[in-house]
Amino acid sequence: MPMAAEDIAAMIKAALPDAEVEMTDLAGDGDHYAARVTSAAFAGKNRVQQHKMVYEALGGNMGGTLHALQLTTAIPN
């Protein structure tokens, strides 16, 4: 069963409370999303570490309930 964009955003915000999360359903099927996550928690971390933080926030749903996530991370200006 696909995962709703709101559920993905809520999981990310639960792990990174200051995060701004913008979700886009890339295929209209609830399985392929793009997410832009902006959080001060990313400061001082490289891109791989930032992405790992987001994937950990998803609690193992990547590759299962959530098939694909195109991820962009950023630090607030």
PDB file of C-alpha atoms in Angstrom:
ATOM      1  CA  MET A   1       0.000   0.000   0.000  1.00  0.00           C
ATOM      2  CA  PRO A   2       1.423   3.423  -0.937  1.00  0.00           C
ATOM      3  CA  MET A   3       2.377   5.950   1.693  1.00  0.00           C
ATOM      4  CA  ALA A   4       0.641   9.345   1.797  1.00  0.00           C
ATOM      5  CA  ALA A   5       2.804  12.443   1.359  1.00  0.00           C
ATOM      6  CA  GLU A   6       1.372  13.836   4.604  1.00  0.00           C
ATOM      7  CA  ASP A   7       2.532  10.735   6.486  1.00  0.00           C
ATOM      8  CA  ILE A   8       6.045  11.021   5.085  1.00  0.00           C
ATOM      9  CA  ALA A   9       6.236  14.697   6.006  1.00  0.00           C
ATOM     10  CA  ALA A  10       4.903  13.981   9.505  1.00  0.00           C
ATOM     11  CA  MET A  11       7.551  11.298  10.110  1.00  0.00           C
ATOM     12  CA  ILE A  12      10.315  13.652   9.000  1.00  0.00           C
ATOM     13  CA  LYS A  13       8.971  16.488  11.170  1.00  0.00           C
ATOM     14  CA  ALA A  14       8.716  14.147  14.170  1.00  0.00           C
ATOM     15  CA  ALA A  15      12.450  13.411  13.895  1.00  0.00           C
ATOM     16  CA  LEU A  16      13.464  16.926  12.813  1.00  0.00           C
ATOM     17  CA  PRO A  17      10.940  19.247  14.500  1.00  0.00           C
ATOM     18  CA  ASP A  18      12.228  22.427  12.841  1.00  0.00           C
ATOM     19  CA  ALA A  19      12.101  20.899   9.356  1.00  0.00           C
ATOM     20  CA  GLU A  20      10.244  22.439   6.475  1.00  0.00           C
ATOM     21  CA  VAL A  21       9.149  19.604   4.189  1.00  0.00           C
ATOM     22  CA  GLU A  22       7.887  20.084   0.636  1.00  0.00           C
ATOM     23  CA  MET A  23       6.506  16.911  -0.949  1.00  0.00           C
ATOM     24  CA  THR A  24       5.819  16.260  -4.634  1.00  0.00           C
ATOM     25  CA  ASP A  25       4.172  13.072  -5.952  1.00  0.00           C
ATOM     26  CA  LEU A  26       6.262  12.424  -9.062  1.00  0.00           C
ATOM     27  CA  ALA A  27       4.119   9.733 -10.695  1.00  0.00           C
ATOM     28  CA  GLY A  28       0.678  10.242  -9.150  1.00  0.00           C
ATOM     29  CA  ASP A  29       0.833   6.750  -7.662  1.00  0.00           C
ATOM     30  CA  GLY A  30       1.771   7.471  -4.034  1.00  0.00           C
ATOM     31  CA  ASP A  31       4.973   5.454  -4.472  1.00  0.00           C
ATOM     32  CA  HIS A  32       7.357   7.918  -6.118  1.00  0.00           C
ATOM     33  CA  TYR A  33       7.966  11.183  -4.304  1.00  0.00           C
ATOM     34  CA  ALA A  34      10.366  14.080  -4.280  1.00  0.00           C
ATOM     35  CA  ALA A  35      11.000  15.738  -0.933  1.00  0.00           C
ATOM     36  CA  ARG A  36      12.819  18.951  -0.148  1.00  0.00           C
ATOM     37  CA  VAL A  37      13.741  19.017   3.538  1.00  0.00           C
ATOM     38  CA  THR A  38      15.186  22.150   5.117  1.00  0.00           C
ATOM     39  CA  SER A  39      16.458  21.901   8.692  1.00  0.00           C
ATOM     40  CA  ALA A  40      19.041  23.586  10.916  1.00  0.00           C
ATOM     41  CA  ALA A  41      19.894  20.075  12.156  1.00  0.00           C
ATOM     42  CA  PHE A  42      21.769  19.558   8.868  1.00  0.00           C
ATOM     43  CA  ALA A  43      24.349  22.241   9.711  1.00  0.00           C
ATOM     44  CA  GLY A  44      27.883  20.870   9.755  1.00  0.00           C
ATOM     45  CA  LYS A  45      26.841  17.605   8.102  1.00  0.00           C
ATOM     46  CA  ASN A  46      27.676  16.506   4.583  1.00  0.00           C
ATOM     47  CA  ARG A  47      24.938  15.605   2.086  1.00  0.00           C
ATOM     48  CA  VAL A  48      25.195  11.855   2.782  1.00  0.00           C
ATOM     49  CA  GLN A  49      24.778  12.440   6.532  1.00  0.00           C
ATOM     50  CA  GLN A  50      21.810  14.738   5.894  1.00  0.00           C
ATOM     51  CA  HIS A  51      20.089  12.160   3.693  1.00  0.00           C
ATOM     52  CA  LYS A  52      20.772   9.442   6.250  1.00  0.00           C
ATOM     53  CA  MET A  53      19.020  11.554   8.906  1.00  0.00           C
ATOM     54  CA  VAL A  54      15.921  11.763   6.703  1.00  0.00           C
ATOM     55  CA  TYR A  55      15.962   8.040   5.855  1.00  0.00           C
ATOM     56  CA  GLU A  56      16.286   7.191   9.559  1.00  0.00           C
ATOM     57  CA  ALA A  57      13.269   9.426  10.238  1.00  0.00           C
ATOM     58  CA  LEU A  58      11.265   7.241   7.863  1.00  0.00           C
ATOM     59  CA  GLY A  59      11.750   4.274  10.178  1.00  0.00           C
ATOM     60  CA  GLY A  60      12.571   1.599   7.627  1.00  0.00           C
ATOM     61  CA  ASN A  61       9.761   2.456   5.203  1.00  0.00           C
ATOM     62  CA  MET A  62      12.209   3.198   2.373  1.00  0.00           C
ATOM     63  CA  GLY A  63      12.251   0.360  -0.120  1.00  0.00           C
ATOM     64  CA  GLY A  64       9.113  -1.118   1.418  1.00  0.00           C
ATOM     65  CA  THR A  65       5.985   0.966   1.864  1.00  0.00           C
ATOM     66  CA  LEU A  66       7.771   3.903   0.265  1.00  0.00           C
ATOM     67  CA  HIS A  67       9.212   2.766  -3.052  1.00  0.00           C
ATOM     68  CA  ALA A  68      11.184   5.824  -4.172  1.00  0.00           C
ATOM     69  CA  LEU A  69      12.126   9.189  -2.680  1.00  0.00           C
ATOM     70  CA  GLN A  70      14.081  11.807  -4.597  1.00  0.00           C
ATOM     71  CA  LEU A  71      15.612  13.771  -1.739  1.00  0.00           C
ATOM     72  CA  THR A  72      16.977  17.296  -1.564  1.00  0.00           C
ATOM     73  CA  THR A  73      18.236  18.629   1.759  1.00  0.00           C
ATOM     74  CA  ALA A  74      19.133  22.181   2.719  1.00  0.00           C
ATOM     75  CA  ILE A  75      20.094  24.347   5.682  1.00  0.00           C
ATOM     76  CA  PRO A  76      17.898  27.426   6.296  1.00  0.00           C
ATOM     77  CA  ASN A  77      19.332  30.759   5.184  1.00  0.00           C
TER      78      ASN A  77
END
